[in-house]
């Protein structure tokens, strides 16, 4: 996130939203893997 923030000088709603989506998907995959 630091790299993105430096590139656009601060966190915008778009980057925050995209980051949130990526993290959410990763957690879902981890959860599914742990269940099996």
N, CA, C and O atoms as a Tinker XYZ file with bonds, in Angstrom:
   144  protein
     1  N      0.831000   -1.214000    0.000000    73     2
     2  CA     0.000000    0.000000    0.000000    64     1     3
     3  C      0.861000    1.258000    0.000000    63     2     4     5
     4  O      0.453000    2.292000   -0.528000    81     3
     5  N      2.034000    1.173000    0.583000    73     3     6
     6  CA     2.918000    2.349000    0.611000    64     5     7
     7  C      3.326000    2.748000   -0.801000    63     6     8     9
     8  O      3.390000    3.934000   -1.125000    81     7
     9  N      3.602000    1.751000   -1.638000    73     7    10
    10  CA     3.987000    2.022000   -3.025000    64     9    11
    11  C      2.863000    2.742000   -3.761000    63    10    12    13
    12  O      3.107000    3.715000   -4.474000    81    11
    13  N      1.643000    2.267000   -3.589000    73    11    14
    14  CA     0.485000    2.880000   -4.248000    64    13    15
    15  C      0.280000    4.295000   -3.730000    63    14    16    17
    16  O      0.035000    5.217000   -4.509000    81    15
    17  N      0.380000    4.468000   -2.416000    73    15    18
    18  CA     0.172000    5.784000   -1.814000    64    17    19
    19  C      1.192000    6.790000   -2.332000    63    18    20    21
    20  O      0.847000    7.932000   -2.636000    81    19
    21  N      2.459000    6.359000   -2.432000    73    19    22
    22  CA     3.496000    7.254000   -2.943000    64    21    23
    23  C      3.216000    7.632000   -4.389000    63    22    24    25
    24  O      3.404000    8.781000   -4.789000    81    23
    25  N      2.766000    6.661000   -5.165000    73    23    26
    26  CA     2.551000    6.887000   -6.593000    64    25    27
    27  C      1.447000    7.915000   -6.853000    63    26    28    29
    28  O      1.571000    8.734000   -7.763000    81    27
    29  N      0.379000    7.881000   -6.071000    73    27    30
    30  CA    -0.715000    8.820000   -6.311000    64    29    31
    31  C     -0.880000    9.833000   -5.184000    63    30    32    33
    32  O     -1.887000   10.537000   -5.110000    81    31
    33  N      0.120000    9.897000   -4.307000    73    31    34
    34  CA     0.121000   10.862000   -3.201000    64    33    35
    35  C     -1.123000   10.764000   -2.344000    63    34    36    37
    36  O     -1.920000   11.698000   -2.268000    81    35
    37  N     -1.276000    9.630000   -1.704000    73    35    38
    38  CA    -2.418000    9.440000   -0.814000    64    37    39
    39  C     -3.321000    8.319000   -1.290000    63    38    40    41
    40  O     -3.274000    7.901000   -2.447000    81    39
    41  N     -4.133000    7.851000   -0.382000    73    39    42
    42  CA    -5.018000    6.734000   -0.678000    64    41    43
    43  C     -6.357000    7.252000   -1.193000    63    42    44    45
    44  O     -7.042000    8.010000   -0.508000    81    43
    45  N     -6.723000    6.838000   -2.400000    73    43    46
    46  CA    -8.019000    7.251000   -2.937000    64    45    47
    47  C     -9.048000    6.161000   -2.668000    63    46    48    49
    48  O     -8.695000    5.053000   -2.264000    81    47
    49  N    -10.303000    6.471000   -2.889000    73    47    50
    50  CA   -11.370000    5.503000   -2.671000    64    49    51
    51  C    -11.219000    4.289000   -3.574000    63    50    52    53
    52  O    -11.522000    3.166000   -3.171000    81    51
    53  N    -10.748000    4.515000   -4.803000    73    51    54
    54  CA   -10.600000    3.414000   -5.761000    64    53    55
    55  C     -9.557000    2.403000   -5.306000    63    54    56    57
    56  O     -9.798000    1.196000   -5.325000    81    55
    57  N     -8.388000    2.912000   -4.894000    73    55    58
    58  CA    -7.336000    1.983000   -4.456000    64    57    59
    59  C     -7.765000    1.251000   -3.200000    63    58    60    61
    60  O     -7.513000    0.054000   -3.054000    81    59
    61  N     -8.411000    1.967000   -2.295000    73    59    62
    62  CA    -8.868000    1.344000   -1.049000    64    61    63
    63  C     -9.892000    0.253000   -1.355000    63    62    64    65
    64  O     -9.856000   -0.825000   -0.762000    81    63
    65  N    -10.796000    0.539000   -2.275000    73    63    66
    66  CA   -11.819000   -0.433000   -2.657000    64    65    67
    67  C    -11.210000   -1.661000   -3.309000    63    66    68    69
    68  O    -11.583000   -2.790000   -2.988000    81    67
    69  N    -10.277000   -1.446000   -4.220000    73    67    70
    70  CA    -9.624000   -2.551000   -4.921000    64    69    71
    71  C     -8.851000   -3.416000   -3.932000    63    70    72    73
    72  O     -8.922000   -4.644000   -3.976000    81    71
    73  N     -8.111000   -2.759000   -3.039000    73    71    74
    74  CA    -7.326000   -3.469000   -2.035000    64    73    75
    75  C     -8.247000   -4.307000   -1.152000    63    74    76    77
    76  O     -7.944000   -5.457000   -0.836000    81    75
    77  N     -9.361000   -3.722000   -0.763000    73    75    78
    78  CA   -10.332000   -4.415000    0.085000    64    77    79
    79  C    -10.870000   -5.660000   -0.616000    63    78    80    81
    80  O    -11.008000   -6.715000    0.003000    81    79
    81  N    -11.171000   -5.534000   -1.906000    73    79    82
    82  CA   -11.687000   -6.671000   -2.673000    64    81    83
    83  C    -10.663000   -7.803000   -2.728000    63    82    84    85
    84  O    -11.000000   -8.969000   -2.522000    81    83
    85  N     -9.401000   -7.443000   -3.011000    73    83    86
    86  CA    -8.328000   -8.442000   -3.109000    64    85    87
    87  C     -8.167000   -9.185000   -1.787000    63    86    88    89
    88  O     -8.078000  -10.412000   -1.759000    81    87
    89  N     -8.131000   -8.424000   -0.688000    73    87    90
    90  CA    -7.972000   -9.027000    0.637000    64    89    91
    91  C     -9.149000   -9.945000    0.954000    63    90    92    93
    92  O     -8.972000  -11.031000    1.507000    81    91
    93  N    -10.338000   -9.501000    0.601000    73    91    94
    94  CA   -11.545000  -10.290000    0.867000    64    93    95
    95  C    -11.491000  -11.630000    0.132000    63    94    96    97
    96  O    -11.782000  -12.677000    0.712000    81    95
    97  N    -11.118000  -11.587000   -1.141000    73    95    98
    98  CA   -11.030000  -12.809000   -1.944000    64    97    99
    99  C     -9.959000  -13.747000   -1.388000    63    98   100   101
   100  O    -10.166000  -14.958000   -1.319000    81    99
   101  N     -8.811000  -13.182000   -0.990000    73    99   102
   102  CA    -7.737000  -14.001000   -0.433000    64   101   103
   103  C     -8.194000  -14.703000    0.840000    63   102   104   105
   104  O     -7.899000  -15.881000    1.042000    81   103
   105  N     -8.913000  -13.984000    1.694000    73   103   106
   106  CA    -9.397000  -14.585000    2.934000    64   105   107
   107  C    -10.402000  -15.701000    2.652000    63   106   108   109
   108  O    -10.408000  -16.726000    3.334000    81   107
   109  N    -11.249000  -15.497000    1.646000    73   107   110
   110  CA   -12.216000  -16.533000    1.285000    64   109   111
   111  C    -11.500000  -17.800000    0.815000    63   110   112   113
   112  O    -11.877000  -18.910000    1.190000    81   111
   113  N    -10.460000  -17.624000   -0.013000    73   111   114
   114  CA    -9.703000  -18.774000   -0.491000    64   113   115
   115  C     -9.011000  -19.489000    0.660000    63   114   116   117
   116  O     -9.029000  -20.718000    0.735000    81   115
   117  N     -8.398000  -18.718000    1.560000    73   115   118
   118  CA    -7.727000  -19.304000    2.718000    64   117   119
   119  C     -8.714000  -20.101000    3.562000    63   118   120   121
   120  O     -8.408000  -21.204000    4.016000    81   119
   121  N     -9.894000  -19.537000    3.769000    73   119   122
   122  CA   -10.929000  -20.192000    4.559000    64   121   123
   123  C    -11.333000  -21.525000    3.928000    63   122   124   125
   124  O    -11.467000  -22.534000    4.620000    81   123
   125  N    -11.527000  -21.515000    2.605000    73   123   126
   126  CA   -11.915000  -22.739000    1.900000    64   125   127
   127  C    -10.820000  -23.798000    1.981000    63   126   128   129
   128  O    -11.103000  -24.984000    2.148000    81   127
   129  N     -9.565000  -23.359000    1.862000    73   127   130
   130  CA    -8.435000  -24.294000    1.930000    64   129   131
   131  C     -8.343000  -24.911000    3.325000    63   130   132   133
   132  O     -8.105000  -26.111000    3.467000    81   131
   133  N     -8.532000  -24.084000    4.348000    73   131   134
   134  CA    -8.440000  -24.582000    5.722000    64   133   135
   135  C     -9.567000  -25.550000    6.057000    63   134   136   137
   136  O     -9.382000  -26.448000    6.879000    81   135
   137  N    -10.725000  -25.384000    5.439000    73   135   138
   138  CA   -11.858000  -26.269000    5.706000    64   137   139
   139  C    -11.637000  -27.673000    5.143000    63   138   140   141
   140  O    -12.171000  -28.648000    5.671000    81   139
   141  N    -10.846000  -27.774000    4.066000    73   139   142
   142  CA   -10.653000  -29.077000    3.427000    64   141   143
   143  C     -9.525000  -29.880000    4.059000    63   142   144
   144  O     -9.245000  -30.998000    3.626000    81   143
